[in-house]
Each structure stands twice: as C-alpha cells, then as structure tokens.
CSV table of C-alpha atoms and ligand atoms in Angstrom, one decimal:
chain,number,residue,atom,x,y,z
K,21,MET,CA,14.1,-23.9,-1.4
K,22,ASP,CA,14.0,-20.4,0.0
K,23,ILE,CA,14.1,-17.6,-2.5
K,24,LYS,CA,16.0,-14.5,-1.7
K,25,PRO,CA,13.7,-11.5,-2.2
K,26,GLU,CA,15.0,-9.2,-4.9
K,27,ILE,CA,14.8,-5.6,-3.9
K,28,LEU,CA,14.2,-3.7,-7.1
K,29,ASP,CA,14.5,0.0,-7.6
K,30,GLY,CA,10.9,1.2,-7.9
K,31,SER,CA,11.9,4.3,-9.9
K,32,ASP,CA,13.1,2.0,-12.7
K,33,PRO,CA,10.2,1.2,-15.1
K,34,THR,CA,11.7,-2.2,-15.9
K,35,SER,CA,11.4,-3.2,-12.3
K,36,VAL,CA,7.9,-2.0,-12.1
K,37,GLU,CA,7.0,-4.0,-15.3
K,38,ARG,CA,8.4,-7.1,-13.6
K,39,ALA,CA,6.3,-6.5,-10.6
K,40,VAL,CA,3.2,-6.0,-12.9
K,41,THR,CA,3.9,-9.3,-14.6
K,42,LEU,CA,4.0,-11.0,-11.3
K,43,LEU,CA,0.7,-9.4,-10.2
K,44,ARG,CA,-0.9,-10.5,-13.6
K,45,GLU,CA,0.2,-14.0,-12.9
K,46,GLY,CA,-1.6,-13.9,-9.5
K,47,GLY,CA,1.6,-13.4,-7.5
K,48,LEU,CA,2.3,-11.0,-4.6
K,49,VAL,CA,4.6,-7.9,-4.7
K,50,ALA,CA,5.6,-5.7,-1.9
K,51,PHE,CA,5.6,-2.0,-2.8
K,52,PRO,CA,6.1,1.4,-1.1
K,53,THR,CA,3.4,3.8,-0.2
K,54,GLU,CA,3.7,7.1,1.7
K,55,THR,CA,2.2,5.5,4.8
K,56,VAL,CA,3.8,2.0,5.1
K,57,TYR,CA,4.9,-0.7,2.6
K,58,GLY,CA,2.0,-2.8,1.2
K,59,LEU,CA,1.8,-6.5,0.3
K,60,GLY,CA,0.0,-6.3,-3.0
K,61,ALA,CA,-2.1,-8.6,-5.2
K,62,ASP,CA,-4.3,-8.0,-8.2
K,63,ALA,CA,-7.5,-7.0,-6.3
K,64,LEU,CA,-9.8,-8.6,-8.9
K,65,ASN,CA,-8.1,-12.0,-8.6
K,66,ALA,CA,-9.6,-13.8,-5.6
K,67,LEU,CA,-7.0,-16.5,-5.6
K,68,ALA,CA,-4.1,-14.0,-5.5
K,69,VAL,CA,-5.8,-12.1,-2.7
K,70,ALA,CA,-6.1,-15.4,-0.7
K,71,ARG,CA,-2.3,-15.6,-1.0
K,72,ILE,CA,-2.0,-12.3,1.0
K,73,PHE,CA,-3.8,-13.8,4.0
K,74,GLU,CA,-1.7,-17.0,3.7
K,75,LEU,CA,1.6,-15.2,3.5
K,76,LYS,CA,0.7,-12.7,6.4
K,77,ARG,CA,-0.5,-15.7,8.4
K,78,ARG,CA,-3.5,-13.7,9.6
K,79,PRO,CA,-5.5,-16.0,11.9
K,80,HIS,CA,-8.7,-14.4,10.6
K,81,PHE,CA,-9.8,-12.6,7.5
K,82,ASP,CA,-9.9,-8.9,7.7
K,83,PRO,CA,-11.1,-6.8,4.8
K,84,LEU,CA,-8.4,-5.2,2.6
K,85,ILE,CA,-7.9,-1.8,1.1
K,86,ILE,CA,-7.9,-1.5,-2.7
K,87,HIS,CA,-5.4,1.0,-4.0
K,88,ILE,CA,-6.2,2.9,-7.2
K,89,SER,CA,-4.1,5.3,-9.3
K,90,ARG,CA,-6.9,7.5,-10.8
K,91,LYS,CA,-9.8,9.1,-9.0
K,92,GLU,CA,-12.1,8.1,-11.9
K,93,TRP,CA,-11.7,4.5,-11.0
K,94,VAL,CA,-13.8,5.0,-7.9
K,95,ASN,CA,-16.9,4.7,-10.0
K,96,ARG,CA,-15.8,1.4,-11.6
K,97,TYR,CA,-15.5,-0.4,-8.3
K,98,THR,CA,-18.0,1.5,-6.0
K,99,LYS,CA,-21.4,3.2,-6.3
K,100,ASN,CA,-23.5,5.9,-4.6
K,101,VAL,CA,-20.5,7.9,-3.5
K,102,PRO,CA,-21.8,10.3,-0.7
K,103,ALA,CA,-21.1,14.0,-1.1
K,104,HIS,CA,-18.8,14.1,2.0
K,105,ALA,CA,-16.8,11.2,0.6
K,106,GLN,CA,-16.3,13.1,-2.7
K,107,GLU,CA,-15.1,16.2,-0.8
K,108,LEU,CA,-12.6,14.2,1.2
K,109,MET,CA,-11.3,12.5,-1.9
K,110,ASP,CA,-10.9,15.9,-3.6
K,111,ARG,CA,-9.0,17.2,-0.7
K,112,PHE,CA,-6.8,14.3,0.4
K,113,TRP,CA,-6.3,12.1,-2.7
K,114,PRO,CA,-3.7,11.1,-3.7
K,115,GLY,CA,-2.7,10.7,0.0
K,116,PRO,CA,-3.1,8.7,3.2
K,117,LEU,CA,-6.9,8.7,3.5
K,118,THR,CA,-8.9,5.5,3.0
K,119,ILE,CA,-12.7,5.8,2.3
K,120,ILE,CA,-15.2,3.0,2.8
K,121,LEU,CA,-17.7,2.9,0.0
K,122,GLU,CA,-20.5,0.7,-1.4
K,123,LYS,CA,-18.8,-1.9,-3.5
K,124,ARG,CA,-19.8,-3.1,-7.0
K,125,PRO,CA,-20.0,-6.9,-7.6
K,126,LEU,CA,-16.8,-7.1,-9.5
K,127,VAL,CA,-14.8,-6.6,-6.3
K,128,PRO,CA,-14.2,-10.2,-5.0
K,129,ASP,CA,-15.8,-11.0,-1.7
K,130,ILE,CA,-12.5,-12.2,-0.2
K,131,VAL,CA,-11.2,-8.6,-0.5
K,132,THR,CA,-14.1,-7.3,1.7
K,133,SER,CA,-14.6,-10.3,3.9
K,134,GLY,CA,-18.1,-10.6,2.5
K,135,LEU,CA,-19.0,-7.0,3.4
K,136,ALA,CA,-21.1,-4.9,1.0
K,137,THR,CA,-18.5,-2.1,1.3
K,138,VAL,CA,-14.9,-1.8,0.1
K,139,ALA,CA,-12.2,0.4,1.5
K,140,VAL,CA,-10.5,2.5,-1.3
K,141,ARG,CA,-7.4,4.7,-1.3
K,142,MET,CA,-5.3,6.5,-3.8
K,143,PRO,CA,-1.8,6.6,-2.5
K,144,SER,CA,0.5,9.5,-3.3
K,145,HIS,CA,3.8,7.5,-3.6
K,146,PRO,CA,4.9,7.7,-7.2
K,147,VAL,CA,6.1,4.0,-7.3
K,148,ALA,CA,2.7,2.8,-6.0
K,149,LEU,CA,0.9,5.0,-8.5
K,150,ASP,CA,3.1,3.7,-11.3
K,151,LEU,CA,2.6,0.1,-10.3
K,152,ILE,CA,-1.2,0.3,-10.1
K,153,ASP,CA,-1.5,2.3,-13.3
K,154,ARG,CA,0.6,-0.1,-15.3
K,155,LEU,CA,-1.5,-3.0,-14.0
K,156,GLY,CA,-4.6,-1.0,-15.0
K,157,GLN,CA,-6.6,-2.2,-12.1
K,158,PRO,CA,-6.6,-1.9,-8.3
K,159,VAL,CA,-4.1,-3.5,-6.1
K,160,ALA,CA,-5.4,-5.0,-2.8
K,161,ALA,CA,-2.8,-4.6,0.0
K,162,PRO,CA,-2.5,-4.7,3.7
K,163,SER,CA,0.6,-3.5,5.4
K,164,ALA,CA,3.5,-5.8,4.4
K,165,ASN,CA,4.2,-7.4,7.8
K,166,PRO,CA,3.4,-10.8,9.2
K,167,PHE,CA,0.3,-10.8,11.5
K,168,GLY,CA,1.1,-9.1,14.8
K,169,TYR,CA,4.3,-7.4,13.7
K,170,VAL,CA,4.8,-3.7,13.3
K,171,SER,CA,4.2,-2.2,9.8
K,172,PRO,CA,7.3,-1.8,7.6
K,173,THR,CA,8.5,1.5,6.4
K,174,LYS,CA,11.6,0.4,4.4
K,175,ALA,CA,12.1,-2.2,1.8
K,176,ALA,CA,14.8,-3.9,4.0
K,177,HIS,CA,12.1,-4.4,6.7
K,178,VAL,CA,9.9,-6.3,4.3
K,179,ALA,CA,12.8,-8.3,3.0
K,180,ARG,CA,13.6,-9.4,6.6
K,181,MET,CA,10.0,-10.1,7.5
K,182,PHE,CA,9.3,-12.3,4.5
K,183,ALA,CA,12.7,-13.7,3.8
K,184,GLY,CA,12.3,-16.6,1.4
K,185,LYS,CA,8.6,-16.0,0.8
K,186,LEU,CA,8.4,-13.1,-1.5
K,187,PRO,CA,10.3,-12.9,-4.8
K,188,VAL,CA,10.1,-9.1,-5.4
K,189,ILE,CA,10.0,-6.0,-3.3
K,190,LEU,CA,9.9,-2.6,-5.0
K,191,ASP,CA,12.0,-0.1,-3.2
K,192,GLY,CA,10.7,3.4,-2.9
K,193,GLY,CA,12.8,4.6,0.0
K,194,SER,CA,11.5,5.2,3.5
K,195,SER,CA,7.7,5.8,3.8
K,196,THR,CA,7.3,9.5,4.6
K,197,PHE,CA,4.3,9.2,7.0
K,198,GLY,CA,5.4,5.9,8.6
K,199,LEU,CA,1.9,5.5,9.9
K,200,GLU,CA,-1.1,3.8,8.3
K,201,SER,CA,-3.8,5.7,6.5
K,202,THR,CA,-6.8,7.2,8.3
K,203,ILE,CA,-10.0,5.3,7.5
K,204,VAL,CA,-13.4,6.9,7.3
K,205,SER,CA,-16.9,6.0,6.0
K,206,VAL,CA,-19.9,8.1,5.5
K,207,ARG,CA,-23.2,6.9,7.0
K,208,ASP,CA,-26.4,8.8,6.6
K,209,GLY,CA,-24.5,11.9,5.6
K,210,GLN,CA,-22.3,11.6,8.7
K,211,VAL,CA,-18.5,11.0,8.5
K,212,VAL,CA,-17.4,8.2,10.8
K,213,LEU,CA,-13.8,7.7,11.8
K,214,HIS,CA,-12.8,4.0,11.7
K,215,ARG,CA,-9.0,4.3,12.3
K,216,HIS,CA,-6.9,7.2,13.3
K,217,GLY,CA,-3.9,7.5,10.9
K,218,ALA,CA,-1.8,9.8,8.8
K,219,VAL,CA,-4.6,12.4,8.2
K,220,SER,CA,-5.5,14.0,11.5
K,221,LEU,CA,-8.9,14.5,12.8
K,222,GLU,CA,-8.4,18.2,12.7
K,223,GLU,CA,-7.6,18.0,9.0
K,224,LEU,CA,-10.8,16.0,8.4
K,225,LEU,CA,-12.8,18.6,10.3
K,226,GLU,CA,-11.5,21.4,8.1
K,227,VAL,CA,-13.2,19.7,5.2
K,228,VAL,CA,-16.4,18.2,6.6
K,229,GLY,CA,-17.1,20.2,9.8
K,230,GLU,CA,-18.2,17.2,11.9
K,231,VAL,CA,-16.8,13.7,12.4
K,232,HIS,CA,-18.2,11.0,14.5
K,233,GLU,CA,-15.3,9.8,16.4
K,234,LYS,CA,-15.7,7.8,19.6
K,235,GLY,CA,-18.8,6.2,21.0
K,236,GLY,CA,-20.0,2.7,20.5
K,237,ASP,CA,-18.0,0.9,17.9
K,238,SER,CA,-17.4,3.7,15.4
K,239,VAL,CA,-13.7,3.8,16.1
K,240,ILE,CA,-12.5,0.3,15.2
K,241,ASP,CA,-8.9,-0.4,16.1
K,242,SER,CA,-8.8,-4.1,16.6
K,243,PRO,CA,-8.9,-5.8,13.3
K,244,GLY,CA,-10.8,-9.0,13.2
K,245,GLN,CA,-13.1,-8.0,16.0
K,246,LEU,CA,-15.2,-6.0,13.6
K,247,PRO,CA,-18.8,-6.0,14.6
K,248,TYR,CA,-19.9,-5.4,11.0
K,249,HIS,CA,-18.2,-8.5,9.7
K,250,TYR,CA,-20.4,-10.6,7.5
K,251,ALA,CA,-22.2,-13.5,9.2
K,252,PRO,CA,-24.8,-15.5,7.3
K,253,HIS,CA,-28.5,-14.9,8.3
K,254,LYS,CA,-29.3,-18.6,8.3
K,255,PRO,CA,-28.3,-20.8,11.2
K,256,LEU,CA,-25.0,-22.5,10.5
K,257,LYS,CA,-23.7,-25.8,11.8
K,258,ILE,CA,-20.2,-27.2,11.5
K,259,ILE,CA,-20.1,-30.9,10.7
K,260,ARG,CA,-17.4,-33.5,10.1
K,261,GLY,CA,-18.8,-34.6,6.8
K,262,PRO,CA,-21.9,-34.9,4.5
K,263,GLU,CA,-23.0,-38.0,6.4
K,264,GLU,CA,-24.0,-35.7,9.3
K,265,ILE,CA,-26.5,-33.8,7.1
K,266,THR,CA,-30.0,-34.6,8.5
K,267,THR,CA,-32.2,-32.1,6.7
K,268,PRO,CA,-32.6,-31.9,2.9
K,269,GLU,CA,-33.9,-28.3,3.3
K,270,SER,CA,-30.3,-27.3,3.9
K,271,SER,CA,-27.3,-26.0,2.0
K,272,PHE,CA,-23.8,-27.5,2.3
K,273,LEU,CA,-20.5,-25.8,2.2
K,274,ALA,CA,-18.2,-28.7,1.4
K,275,PHE,CA,-14.4,-28.3,1.7
K,276,ARG,CA,-13.4,-30.9,-0.9
K,277,THR,CA,-15.4,-33.1,-3.3
K,278,PRO,CA,-17.6,-35.2,-1.0
K,279,SER,CA,-17.1,-38.9,-1.2
K,280,LEU,CA,-20.8,-39.6,-0.7
K,281,LYS,CA,-23.6,-37.6,-2.1
K,282,PRO,CA,-24.8,-35.1,0.5
K,283,ALA,CA,-28.5,-35.1,1.4
K,284,SER,CA,-28.5,-31.3,1.1
K,285,ARG,CA,-30.2,-29.6,-1.8
K,286,ARG,CA,-27.6,-27.0,-2.4
K,287,VAL,CA,-23.9,-27.8,-2.3
K,288,ARG,CA,-20.9,-25.6,-3.0
K,289,THR,CA,-17.4,-27.2,-2.9
K,290,LEU,CA,-14.7,-24.8,-1.8
K,291,SER,CA,-11.9,-26.7,-3.5
K,292,PRO,CA,-12.5,-30.0,-5.2
K,293,GLY,CA,-8.9,-31.0,-4.6
K,294,GLY,CA,-8.8,-29.7,-1.0
K,295,ASP,CA,-6.5,-26.8,-1.6
K,296,LEU,CA,-6.9,-24.2,1.3
K,297,ARG,CA,-5.9,-21.2,-0.9
K,298,GLU,CA,-8.5,-22.0,-3.5
K,299,ALA,CA,-11.0,-22.6,-0.7
K,300,ALA,CA,-10.3,-19.2,0.8
K,301,ALA,CA,-10.7,-17.5,-2.5
K,302,ASN,CA,-14.3,-19.0,-2.7
K,303,PHE,CA,-15.2,-18.9,0.9
K,304,PHE,CA,-17.1,-15.6,1.4
K,305,SER,CA,-18.9,-15.8,-2.0
K,306,PHE,CA,-20.1,-19.3,-1.5
K,307,LEU,CA,-21.2,-18.6,2.0
K,308,ILE,CA,-23.2,-15.6,0.8
K,309,GLU,CA,-24.7,-17.7,-2.1
K,310,LEU,CA,-25.7,-20.5,0.2
K,311,ASP,CA,-27.2,-18.1,2.7
K,312,ARG,CA,-29.4,-16.7,-0.1
K,313,GLU,CA,-30.8,-20.2,-1.0
K,314,ASP,CA,-34.3,-21.1,0.2
K,315,VAL,CA,-33.1,-23.4,3.0
K,316,ASP,CA,-33.5,-23.6,6.8
K,317,ILE,CA,-29.9,-24.2,7.7
K,318,ILE,CA,-26.3,-24.1,6.3
K,319,PHE,CA,-24.1,-27.1,7.1
K,320,ALA,CA,-20.4,-26.4,6.7
K,321,GLU,CA,-17.8,-29.0,6.6
K,322,GLN,CA,-15.0,-28.7,9.1
K,323,LEU,CA,-11.8,-27.5,7.6
K,324,PRO,CA,-8.2,-28.5,8.6
K,325,GLU,CA,-7.2,-25.8,11.1
K,326,LEU,CA,-3.9,-24.9,9.5
K,327,GLY,CA,-2.8,-22.0,7.4
K,328,LEU,CA,-5.9,-20.4,5.8
K,329,GLY,CA,-8.0,-23.2,7.2
K,330,LYS,CA,-7.7,-21.5,10.6
K,331,ALA,CA,-9.0,-18.2,9.3
K,332,MET,CA,-12.0,-19.9,7.7
K,333,MET,CA,-12.8,-22.1,10.7
K,334,GLU,CA,-12.7,-19.0,12.9
K,335,ARG,CA,-15.4,-17.4,10.7
K,336,LEU,CA,-17.5,-20.5,10.7
K,337,LYS,CA,-17.3,-20.9,14.5
K,338,LYS,CA,-18.3,-17.3,14.9
K,339,ALA,CA,-21.3,-17.8,12.6
K,340,ALA,CA,-22.2,-21.0,14.5
K,341,ARG,CA,-21.9,-19.3,17.9
K,342,LYS,CA,-24.1,-16.5,16.7
K,343,ASP,CA,-27.0,-18.9,16.2
K,344,THR,CA,-26.6,-20.4,19.6
K,345,LEU,CA,-26.9,-16.9,21.0
K,346,VAL,CA,-30.0,-16.1,18.9
K,347,THR,CA,-31.9,-19.3,19.5
K,348,HIS,CA,-31.2,-20.1,23.2
H,64,TXA,O1,-1.8,2.9,5.1
H,64,TXA,C1,-2.5,2.0,4.9
H,64,TXA,O2,-3.7,2.0,5.0
H,64,TXA,C2,-1.7,0.7,4.5
H,64,TXA,C3,-1.1,0.9,3.1
H,64,TXA,C4,-0.5,-0.4,2.6
H,64,TXA,O3,-2.1,1.3,2.2
H,64,TXA,N1,-2.6,-0.4,4.5
H,64,TXA,C5,-3.1,-1.0,5.7
H,64,TXA,O4,-3.9,-2.1,5.5
H,64,TXA,O5,-2.9,-0.5,6.7
H,64,TXA,P1,-4.4,-3.0,6.6
H,64,TXA,O6,-5.0,-4.3,6.0
H,64,TXA,O7,-3.3,-3.3,7.6
H,64,TXA,O8,-5.5,-2.3,7.4
H,64,TXA,C6,-6.8,-2.0,6.7
H,64,TXA,C7,-7.9,-1.8,7.7
H,64,TXA,C8,-8.2,-3.1,8.4
H,64,TXA,O9,-8.2,-2.9,9.8
H,64,TXA,C9,-9.7,-3.3,8.0
H,64,TXA,O10,-10.4,-3.8,9.1
H,64,TXA,C10,-10.2,-2.0,7.5
H,64,TXA,O11,-9.0,-1.4,6.9
H,64,TXA,N2,-11.1,-2.2,6.4
H,64,TXA,C11,-10.9,-2.6,5.2
H,64,TXA,N3,-12.1,-2.7,4.5
H,64,TXA,C12,-13.0,-2.3,5.3
H,64,TXA,C13,-14.5,-2.1,5.1
H,64,TXA,N4,-15.1,-2.4,4.0
H,64,TXA,N5,-15.1,-1.7,6.2
H,64,TXA,C14,-14.5,-1.4,7.4
H,64,TXA,N6,-13.2,-1.5,7.5
H,64,TXA,C15,-12.5,-1.9,6.5
H,65,MG,MG1,-1.8,-3.7,9.1
C-alpha cells in the first residue's frame, strides 16, 4: 500500500525529533538545505545508505556528501585536512561548499563508493542543522530527486517525486540557492574544482588565490563517469556460480550463500538470504577486502540486474572490462 508522505513543519522540534527517530531506525528522510532538498540517511549506517540508492533508482553508485552540523566534526570523520581546505571551511561554512577530504575508516564504503575520500559539507539551513545535530552524527544525502530528474527546491516537489515511497518530508520553505553546492578538493596544496555550484569560482578565488578549474578531468560534471571511482587492483571475473571457479588462489564475492562449497580460498557473501539492499551495503567493503587478499583473481557472482543489483553489476562489469584492457 502506498504511503502518503507527511510534510512536516521543519521549524517544529517535534517534527524534527520524528525525523531523527526514523533516521536512527535506518529510514530515509527528506530535508531542506539552502541549495536543494536532500534525501537523507544516517551516514554511519551502510544499510540505510543503500536505501538511498534504491529509492533514487540510480543505475550506478555515486559517492554521497555527508552533512555535518558542527565544524569540529570534520576531524571525527576525516584526517589530514589541508590548509586551503581549512581556509575554505572557515570562509564558507555553514554554506553551499562541499569539500572532499581523506576519510577515516568509520565512514562506510558505500557512502564513498569505495573511495579513500569523503565529501563533507556543513549546510546553513537551520532545519538541516537542527536535524543533523539532534541525530548527533552526519547525514548522507544526495539531492532528493529520482535519478535523471531535476533537483527539488520545495517540499512539495519531493512529495510528488517520491509519492508513496517516503514517509516524512521536513518542510523548510524554498531553498534559497536552488542550485547544488560547489565541490572542491585540495590536491598537493592545489584547490581543484569538481563541480560548479552555489559558491562561485570568483568567491573561491578571493580566499585561495588559485583554483584548478578545467583541463583533463578536474571538473567532473557527469556523475557515475568518475575516473577516480574505485576499481579493484586484482583481475575480476564475473561468473554464474561457484562451480565456475577454477583457481583456488582466488577470492569469491558471492551474492547469496553458495549451495556448493566454492573452490576459492576467500569468500565473502554479500547477503546470505539474497537481499539486494543488504548486498549493496556490503558491496564496496567486501570488494576492497577481497582485493587485499593474497590471491591472483577475484571471482564475482553475477547479481540479478534489477534495483540495486543493476548498480552493482555495472561496477563489476567495469572492473572486469578494465582487466581486459590491461591484459590484452
Ligand atoms: O547541494 C548539494 O550538494 C546537495 C545537497 C542535498 O547537499 N547534494 C547533492 O548531492 O547535490 P549529489 O549526490 O546529487 O551530488 C554529490 C556529488 C556527486 O556528483 C558525487 O560524484 C560527488 O558529489 N562526490 C561525492 N563524494 C565524492 C568524493 N569522495 N570524491 C569526488 N566526488 C565526490
Ligand atoms: Mg543530484
């Protein structure tokens, strides 16, 4: 049965508490930010984060921004903050600037698509800040639109886009910027612009003097086509089942509990019962673990290509193709 999303007044603490309870239970909540509305989950709960990809129907995984409510939290979730990153935070936070930083291990791999970095932003919208602060930990959120749609700037947009799929939307009025946050990283002391957004290049330049903008792949505007996406170092082969494993010096990424014992030395099962959401929550961490094993090849069991299975298969196919390119 479809649920009618409840649009709750985000300035009412009781509403925000309801949203927090949902987030603690691993649910999703749409909330306002000054840029666009976000589709939020508890960033430290991998299963909850998997639900974001499922609900958005993203055909591929794309790393998410974690939203914090206090600048001090940066050191809880990231390390080695470069001087320029600190200057940018001091100038633009709270506000529409996202900074890519080295992540600490407690940030789940599904949030970052297996990358060693995490995108962090402290929004300025009071309802967003209240929500995150009451939760006491970061909220992972992409824009609250189904894949391929425009980003929503009003609670009513979100309600229409996710009719029947989202129990609670916090209303915080129209987003003032109506444009996503600007995304930057700092590489070797150099600020790199990844996405143009609500903070202009000119504004960035006032703080840091120089910004690497175009050229090569430094400006990345097509999500999912990211050249820095994680791919395992070991060769990877997609197989239909454990019976196709020929080398014992291999690791095996099984979808569900295998019916026969795989010949492989190292096995990780994404979801014993075959649940795609659970599988997605484990996907990147397991792939990274298997890649680190002392094996020659990773075998990955084919996943059903529906829902989140499609996103995972796309990653696996990419990884398998990469090997073909390297070895032939
Ligand atoms: O204004 C915004 O940024 C909104 C609100 C909700 O905060 N969020 C938003 O999220 O636009 P999303 O998921 O639609 O876009 C985030 C972008 C993606 O294109 C992703 O590739 C990039 O951030 N990104 C996230 N983590 C990254 C990382 N570690 N390295 C490089 N790019 C990253
Ligand atoms: Mg988006």
